[in-house]
PDB file of C-alpha atoms in Angstrom:
ATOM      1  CA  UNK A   4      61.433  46.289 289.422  1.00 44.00           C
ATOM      2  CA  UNK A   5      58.832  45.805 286.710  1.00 49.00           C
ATOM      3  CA  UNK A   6      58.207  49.521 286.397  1.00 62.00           C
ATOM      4  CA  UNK A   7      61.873  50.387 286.134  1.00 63.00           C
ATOM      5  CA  UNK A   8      62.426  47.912 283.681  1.00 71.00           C
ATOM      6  CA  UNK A   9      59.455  48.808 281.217  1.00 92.00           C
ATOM      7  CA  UNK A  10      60.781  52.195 281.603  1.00 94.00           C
ATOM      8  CA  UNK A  11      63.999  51.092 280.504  1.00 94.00           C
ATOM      9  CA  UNK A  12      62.369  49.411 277.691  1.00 95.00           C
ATOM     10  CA  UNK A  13      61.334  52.487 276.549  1.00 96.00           C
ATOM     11  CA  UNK A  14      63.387  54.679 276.514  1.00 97.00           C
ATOM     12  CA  UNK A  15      65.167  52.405 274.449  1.00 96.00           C
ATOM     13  CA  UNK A  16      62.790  52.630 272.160  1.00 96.00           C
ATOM     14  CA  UNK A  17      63.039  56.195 272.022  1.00 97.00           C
ATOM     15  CA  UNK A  18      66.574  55.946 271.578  1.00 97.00           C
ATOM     16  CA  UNK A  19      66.177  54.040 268.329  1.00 97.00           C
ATOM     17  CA  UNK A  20      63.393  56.504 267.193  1.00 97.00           C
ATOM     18  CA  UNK A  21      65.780  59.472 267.810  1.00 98.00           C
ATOM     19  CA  UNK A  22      68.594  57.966 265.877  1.00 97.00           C
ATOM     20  CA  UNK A  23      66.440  57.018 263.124  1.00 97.00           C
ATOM     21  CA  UNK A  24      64.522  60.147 263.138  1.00 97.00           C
ATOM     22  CA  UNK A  25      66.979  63.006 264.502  1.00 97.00           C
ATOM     23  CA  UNK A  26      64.544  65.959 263.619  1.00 97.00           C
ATOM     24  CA  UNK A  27      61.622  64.626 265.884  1.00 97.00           C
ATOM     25  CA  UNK A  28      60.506  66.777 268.463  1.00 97.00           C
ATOM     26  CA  UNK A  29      58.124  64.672 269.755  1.00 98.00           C
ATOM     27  CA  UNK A  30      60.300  62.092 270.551  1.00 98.00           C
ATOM     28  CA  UNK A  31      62.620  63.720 272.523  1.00 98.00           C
ATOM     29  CA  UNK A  32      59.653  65.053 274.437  1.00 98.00           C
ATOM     30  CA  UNK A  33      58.636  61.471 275.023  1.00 98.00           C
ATOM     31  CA  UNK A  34      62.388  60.506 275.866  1.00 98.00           C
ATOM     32  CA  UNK A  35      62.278  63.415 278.117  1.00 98.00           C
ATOM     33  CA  UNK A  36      59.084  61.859 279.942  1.00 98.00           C
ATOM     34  CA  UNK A  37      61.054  58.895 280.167  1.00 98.00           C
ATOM     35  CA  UNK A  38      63.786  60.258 281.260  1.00 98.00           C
ATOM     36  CA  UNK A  39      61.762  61.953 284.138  1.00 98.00           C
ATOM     37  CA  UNK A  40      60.126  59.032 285.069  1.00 97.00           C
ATOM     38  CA  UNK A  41      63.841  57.185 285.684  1.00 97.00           C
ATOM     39  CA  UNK A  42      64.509  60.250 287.796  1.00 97.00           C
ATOM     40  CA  UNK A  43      67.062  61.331 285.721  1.00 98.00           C
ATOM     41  CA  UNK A  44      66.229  65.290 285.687  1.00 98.00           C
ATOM     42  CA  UNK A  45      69.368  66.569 284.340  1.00 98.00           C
ATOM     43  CA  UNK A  46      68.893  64.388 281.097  1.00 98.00           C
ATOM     44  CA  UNK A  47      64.647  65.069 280.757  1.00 98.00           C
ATOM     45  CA  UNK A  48      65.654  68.982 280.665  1.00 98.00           C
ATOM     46  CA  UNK A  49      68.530  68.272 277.693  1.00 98.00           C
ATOM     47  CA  UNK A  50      65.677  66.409 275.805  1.00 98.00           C
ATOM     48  CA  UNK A  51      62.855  69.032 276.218  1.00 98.00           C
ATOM     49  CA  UNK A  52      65.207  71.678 275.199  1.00 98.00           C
ATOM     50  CA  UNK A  53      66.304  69.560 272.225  1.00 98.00           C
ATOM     51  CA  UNK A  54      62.557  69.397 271.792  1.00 98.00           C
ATOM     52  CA  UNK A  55      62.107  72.921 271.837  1.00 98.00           C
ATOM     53  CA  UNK A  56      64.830  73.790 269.301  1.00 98.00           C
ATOM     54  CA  UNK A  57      63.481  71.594 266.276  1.00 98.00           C
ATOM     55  CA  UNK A  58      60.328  73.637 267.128  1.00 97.00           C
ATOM     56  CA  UNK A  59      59.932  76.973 268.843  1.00 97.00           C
ATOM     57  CA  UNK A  60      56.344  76.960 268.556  1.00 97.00           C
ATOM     58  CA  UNK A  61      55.775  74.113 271.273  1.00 97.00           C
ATOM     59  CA  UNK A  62      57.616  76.131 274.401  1.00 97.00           C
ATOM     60  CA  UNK A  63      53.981  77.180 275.884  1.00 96.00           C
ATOM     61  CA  UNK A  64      53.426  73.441 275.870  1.00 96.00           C
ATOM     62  CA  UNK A  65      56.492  72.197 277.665  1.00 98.00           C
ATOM     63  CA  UNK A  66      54.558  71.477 281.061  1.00 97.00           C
ATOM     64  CA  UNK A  67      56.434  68.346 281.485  1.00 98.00           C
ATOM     65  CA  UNK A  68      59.987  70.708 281.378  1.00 98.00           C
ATOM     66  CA  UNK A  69      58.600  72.554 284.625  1.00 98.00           C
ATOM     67  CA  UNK A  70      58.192  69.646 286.730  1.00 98.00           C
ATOM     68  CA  UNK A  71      61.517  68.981 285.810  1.00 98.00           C
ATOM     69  CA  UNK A  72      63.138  72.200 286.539  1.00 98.00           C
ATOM     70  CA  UNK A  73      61.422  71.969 290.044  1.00 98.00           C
ATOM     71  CA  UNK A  74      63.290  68.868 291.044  1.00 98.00           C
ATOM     72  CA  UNK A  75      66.548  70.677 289.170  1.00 98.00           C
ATOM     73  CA  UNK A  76      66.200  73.143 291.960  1.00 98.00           C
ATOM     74  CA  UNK A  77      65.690  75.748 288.317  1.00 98.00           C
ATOM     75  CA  UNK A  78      62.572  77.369 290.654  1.00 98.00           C
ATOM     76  CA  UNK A  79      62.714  80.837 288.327  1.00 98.00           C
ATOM     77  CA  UNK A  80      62.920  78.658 285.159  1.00 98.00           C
ATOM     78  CA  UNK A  81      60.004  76.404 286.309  1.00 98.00           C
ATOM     79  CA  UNK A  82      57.713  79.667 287.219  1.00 98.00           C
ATOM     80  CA  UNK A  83      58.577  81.455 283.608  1.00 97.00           C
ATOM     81  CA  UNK A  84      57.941  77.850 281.944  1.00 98.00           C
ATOM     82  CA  UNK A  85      54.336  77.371 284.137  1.00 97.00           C
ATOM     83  CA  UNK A  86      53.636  81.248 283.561  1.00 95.00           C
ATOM     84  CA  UNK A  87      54.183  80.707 279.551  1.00 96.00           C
ATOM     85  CA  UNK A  88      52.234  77.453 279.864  1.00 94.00           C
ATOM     86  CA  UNK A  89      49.131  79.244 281.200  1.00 92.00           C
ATOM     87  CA  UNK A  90      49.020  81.524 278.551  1.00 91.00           C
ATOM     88  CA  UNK A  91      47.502  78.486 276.358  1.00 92.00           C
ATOM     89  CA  UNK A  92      45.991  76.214 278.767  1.00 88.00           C
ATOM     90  CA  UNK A  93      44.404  79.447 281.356  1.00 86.00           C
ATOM     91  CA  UNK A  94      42.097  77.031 283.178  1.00 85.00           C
ATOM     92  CA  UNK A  95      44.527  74.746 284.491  1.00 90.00           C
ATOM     93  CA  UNK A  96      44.708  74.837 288.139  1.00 95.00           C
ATOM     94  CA  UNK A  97      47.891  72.547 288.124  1.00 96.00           C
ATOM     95  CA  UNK A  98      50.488  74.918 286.117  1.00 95.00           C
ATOM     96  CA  UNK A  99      49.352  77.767 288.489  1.00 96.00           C
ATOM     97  CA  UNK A 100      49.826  75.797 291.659  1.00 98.00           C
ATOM     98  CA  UNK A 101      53.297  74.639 290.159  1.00 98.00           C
ATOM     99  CA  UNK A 102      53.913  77.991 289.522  1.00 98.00           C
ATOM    100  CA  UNK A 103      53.397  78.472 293.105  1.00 98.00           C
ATOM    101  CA  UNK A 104      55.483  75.645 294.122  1.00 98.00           C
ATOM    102  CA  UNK A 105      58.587  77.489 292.273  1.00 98.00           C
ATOM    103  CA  UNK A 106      58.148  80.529 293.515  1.00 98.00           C
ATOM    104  CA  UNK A 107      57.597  79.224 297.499  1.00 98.00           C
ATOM    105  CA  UNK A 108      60.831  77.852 296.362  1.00 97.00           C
ATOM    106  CA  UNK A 109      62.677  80.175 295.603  1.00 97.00           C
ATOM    107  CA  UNK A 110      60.892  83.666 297.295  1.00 97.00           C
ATOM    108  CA  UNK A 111      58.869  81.865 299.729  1.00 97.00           C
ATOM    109  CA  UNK A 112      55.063  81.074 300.582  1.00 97.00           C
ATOM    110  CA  UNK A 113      53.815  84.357 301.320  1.00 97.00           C
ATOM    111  CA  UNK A 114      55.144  85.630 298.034  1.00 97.00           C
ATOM    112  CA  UNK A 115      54.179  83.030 295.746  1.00 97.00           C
ATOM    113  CA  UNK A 116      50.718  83.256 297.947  1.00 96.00           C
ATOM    114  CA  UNK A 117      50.248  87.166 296.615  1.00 96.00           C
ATOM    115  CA  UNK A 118      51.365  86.398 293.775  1.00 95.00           C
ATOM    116  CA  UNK A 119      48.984  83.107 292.692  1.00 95.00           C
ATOM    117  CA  UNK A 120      47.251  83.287 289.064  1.00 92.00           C
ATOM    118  CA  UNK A 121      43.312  83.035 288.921  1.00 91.00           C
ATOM    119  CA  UNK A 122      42.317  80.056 287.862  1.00 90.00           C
ATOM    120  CA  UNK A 123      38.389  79.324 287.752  1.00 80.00           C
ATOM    121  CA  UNK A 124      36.968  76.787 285.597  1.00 84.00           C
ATOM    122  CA  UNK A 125      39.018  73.777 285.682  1.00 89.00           C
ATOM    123  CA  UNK A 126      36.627  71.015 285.394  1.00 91.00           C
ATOM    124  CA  UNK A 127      38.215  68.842 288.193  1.00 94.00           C
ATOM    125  CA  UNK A 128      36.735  69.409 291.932  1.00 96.00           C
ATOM    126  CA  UNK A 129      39.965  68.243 293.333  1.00 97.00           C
ATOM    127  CA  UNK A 130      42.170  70.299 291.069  1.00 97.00           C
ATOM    128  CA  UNK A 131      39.326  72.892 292.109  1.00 96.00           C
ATOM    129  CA  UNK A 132      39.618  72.218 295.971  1.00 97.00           C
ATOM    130  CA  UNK A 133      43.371  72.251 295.884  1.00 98.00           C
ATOM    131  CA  UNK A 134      43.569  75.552 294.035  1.00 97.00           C
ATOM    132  CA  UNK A 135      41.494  77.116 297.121  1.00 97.00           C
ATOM    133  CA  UNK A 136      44.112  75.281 299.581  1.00 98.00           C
ATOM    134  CA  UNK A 137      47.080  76.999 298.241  1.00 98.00           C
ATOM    135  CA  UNK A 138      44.960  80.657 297.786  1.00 96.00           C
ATOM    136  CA  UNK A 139      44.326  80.145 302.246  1.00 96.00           C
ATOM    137  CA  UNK A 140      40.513  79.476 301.305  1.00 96.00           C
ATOM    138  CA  UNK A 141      40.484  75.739 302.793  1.00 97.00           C
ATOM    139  CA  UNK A 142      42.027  73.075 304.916  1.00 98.00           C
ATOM    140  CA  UNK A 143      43.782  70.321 304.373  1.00 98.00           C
ATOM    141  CA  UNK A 144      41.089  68.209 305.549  1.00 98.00           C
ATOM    142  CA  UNK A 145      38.537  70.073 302.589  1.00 98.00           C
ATOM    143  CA  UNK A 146      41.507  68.494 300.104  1.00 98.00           C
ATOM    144  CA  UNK A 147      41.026  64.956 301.471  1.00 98.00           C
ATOM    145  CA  UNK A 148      37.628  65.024 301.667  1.00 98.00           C
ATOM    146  CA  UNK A 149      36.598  65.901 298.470  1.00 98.00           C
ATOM    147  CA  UNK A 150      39.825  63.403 296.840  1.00 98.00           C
ATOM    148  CA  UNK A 151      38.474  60.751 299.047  1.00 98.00           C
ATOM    149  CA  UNK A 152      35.072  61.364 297.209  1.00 97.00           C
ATOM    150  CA  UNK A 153      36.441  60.910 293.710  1.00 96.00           C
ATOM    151  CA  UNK A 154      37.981  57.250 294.302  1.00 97.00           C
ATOM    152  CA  UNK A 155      41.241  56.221 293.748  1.00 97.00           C
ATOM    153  CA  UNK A 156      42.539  59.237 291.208  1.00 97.00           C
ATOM    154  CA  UNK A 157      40.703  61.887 293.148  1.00 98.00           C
ATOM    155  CA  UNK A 158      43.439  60.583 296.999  1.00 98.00           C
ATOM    156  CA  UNK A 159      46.073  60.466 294.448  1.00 98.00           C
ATOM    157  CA  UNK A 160      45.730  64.013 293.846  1.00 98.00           C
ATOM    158  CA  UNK A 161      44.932  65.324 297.232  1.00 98.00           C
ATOM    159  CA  UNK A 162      47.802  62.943 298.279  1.00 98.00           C
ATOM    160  CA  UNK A 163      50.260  64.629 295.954  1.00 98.00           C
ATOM    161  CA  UNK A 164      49.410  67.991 296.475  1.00 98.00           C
ATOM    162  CA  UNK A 165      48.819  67.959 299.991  1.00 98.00           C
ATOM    163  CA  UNK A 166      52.939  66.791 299.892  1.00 98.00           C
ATOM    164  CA  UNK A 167      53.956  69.338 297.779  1.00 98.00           C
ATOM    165  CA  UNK A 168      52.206  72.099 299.345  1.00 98.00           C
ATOM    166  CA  UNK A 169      53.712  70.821 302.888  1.00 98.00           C
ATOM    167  CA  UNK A 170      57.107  70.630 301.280  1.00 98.00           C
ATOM    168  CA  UNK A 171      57.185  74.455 301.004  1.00 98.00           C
ATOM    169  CA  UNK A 172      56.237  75.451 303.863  1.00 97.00           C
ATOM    170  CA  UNK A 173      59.296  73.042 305.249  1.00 97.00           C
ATOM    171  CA  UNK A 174      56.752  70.436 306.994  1.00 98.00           C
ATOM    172  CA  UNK A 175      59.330  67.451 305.705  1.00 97.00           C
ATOM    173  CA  UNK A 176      57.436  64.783 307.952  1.00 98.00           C
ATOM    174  CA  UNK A 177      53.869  65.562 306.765  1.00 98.00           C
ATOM    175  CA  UNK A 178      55.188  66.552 303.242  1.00 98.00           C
ATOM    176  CA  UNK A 179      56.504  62.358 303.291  1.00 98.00           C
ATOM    177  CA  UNK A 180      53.682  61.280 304.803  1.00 98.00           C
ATOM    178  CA  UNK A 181      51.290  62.529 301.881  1.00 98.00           C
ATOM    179  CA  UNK A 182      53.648  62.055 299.166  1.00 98.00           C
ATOM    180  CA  UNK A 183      54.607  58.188 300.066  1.00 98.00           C
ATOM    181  CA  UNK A 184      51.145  57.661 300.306  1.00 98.00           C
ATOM    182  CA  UNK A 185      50.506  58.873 297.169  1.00 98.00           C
ATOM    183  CA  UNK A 186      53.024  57.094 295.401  1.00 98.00           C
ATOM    184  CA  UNK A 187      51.865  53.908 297.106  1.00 97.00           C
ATOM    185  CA  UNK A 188      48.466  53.724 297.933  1.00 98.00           C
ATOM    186  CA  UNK A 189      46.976  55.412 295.064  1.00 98.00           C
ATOM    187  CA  UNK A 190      48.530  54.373 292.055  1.00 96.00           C
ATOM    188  CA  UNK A 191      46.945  55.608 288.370  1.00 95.00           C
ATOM    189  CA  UNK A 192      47.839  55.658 285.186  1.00 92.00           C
ATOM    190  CA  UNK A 193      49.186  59.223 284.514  1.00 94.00           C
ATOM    191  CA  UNK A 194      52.099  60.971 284.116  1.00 96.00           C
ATOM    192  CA  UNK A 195      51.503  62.639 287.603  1.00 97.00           C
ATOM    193  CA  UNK A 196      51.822  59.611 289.512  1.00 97.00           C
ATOM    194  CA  UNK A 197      55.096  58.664 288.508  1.00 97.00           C
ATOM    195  CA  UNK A 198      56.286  62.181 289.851  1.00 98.00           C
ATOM    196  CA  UNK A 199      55.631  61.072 293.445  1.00 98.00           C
ATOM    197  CA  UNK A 200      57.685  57.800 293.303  1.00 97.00           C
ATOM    198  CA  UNK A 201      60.594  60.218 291.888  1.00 98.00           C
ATOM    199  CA  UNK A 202      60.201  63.233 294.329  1.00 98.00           C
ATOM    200  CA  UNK A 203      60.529  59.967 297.276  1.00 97.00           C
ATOM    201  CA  UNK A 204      63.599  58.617 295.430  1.00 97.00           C
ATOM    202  CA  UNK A 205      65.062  62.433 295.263  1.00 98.00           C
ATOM    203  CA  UNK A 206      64.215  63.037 298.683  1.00 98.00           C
ATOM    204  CA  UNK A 207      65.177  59.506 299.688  1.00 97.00           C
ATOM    205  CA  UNK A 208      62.354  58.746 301.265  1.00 95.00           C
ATOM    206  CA  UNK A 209      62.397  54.672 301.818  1.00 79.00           C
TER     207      UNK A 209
END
């Protein structure tokens, strides 16, 4: 209740920046966050877009609109936003793998398998070990391990992604399994996290 309520807060607050500053991209991409983090989609996409029309130049960096478009069901929109996103941030295992996630979607696993970006020289070792889960090169039990060995943020991430990846290939009970846990075992401060406790509310998963 505390979390919905400080998210209400601000988005408030965003509200009253908007009106008093109507020309601010960068609050509407913040209201858009918000607006995600409520788990109201439709209304996050209306922002970044608003976003994105006060200033072309930031559509490479409208990560947060992909995530969005995923849990729109918008799987071709989310793959051209994560493809256009890569072009400035190359070493980013997570806009490939959501890349992946929107094309599983929408073409399926073996296609989005063949068709999965190189990525080689993100920093993280989860990000790292998650990357060779969705290219076939690991197990699930690699993921864990190596989350399990970077505390509380690394399970969050092999958690989340663990979820996701069994979402697509239509595992629904081990896809909540991972994603409930991740949303409330391994809580962190990050714009990431608050996508599990939305994907459970979207998939109503008590």
């Amino acid at each position: 209740m505390f979390l919905s309520n400080s998210l209400e807060n601000q988005l408030q607050r965003w509200n009253e920046t908007i009106r008093n500053q109507p020309k601010n991209f960068n609050a509407y991409i913040r209201r858009g966050m918000v607006n995600f983090q409520l788990a109201k989609i439709d209304e996050s996409i209306q922002d970044f877009d608003m976003a994105e029309q006060l200033d072309v130049r930031i559509k490479p960096y409208l990560w947060q609109r992909g995530l969005s478009y995923y849990y729109a069901e918008r799987f071709a929109e989310g793959a051209q936003q994560f493809e256009i996103d890569l072009t400035v941030n190359a070493q980013d295992v997570e806009e490939t793998v959501w890349r992946y996630l929107c094309i599983a979607r929408s073409l399926g696993v073996e296609e989005a398998r063949n068709s999965l970006l190189t990525v080689k020289n993100d920093p993280r070792r989860i990000m790292q070990r998650v990357y060779d889960l969705y290219s076939g090169n690991c197990t699930p039990d690699d993921v864990l391990t190596v989350g399990q060995s970077e505390g509380i943020k690394g399970n969050f991430y092999s958690h989340l992604y663990l979820g996701l990846y069994y979402e697509v290939e239509n595992n629904v009970d081990l896809a909540q399994e991972y994603i409930v846990k991740a949303a409330d075992n391994y809580k962190v401060d990050d714009y990431m996290w608050y996508l599990a406790p939305v994907h459970k509310k979207l998939r109503e998963w008590v």
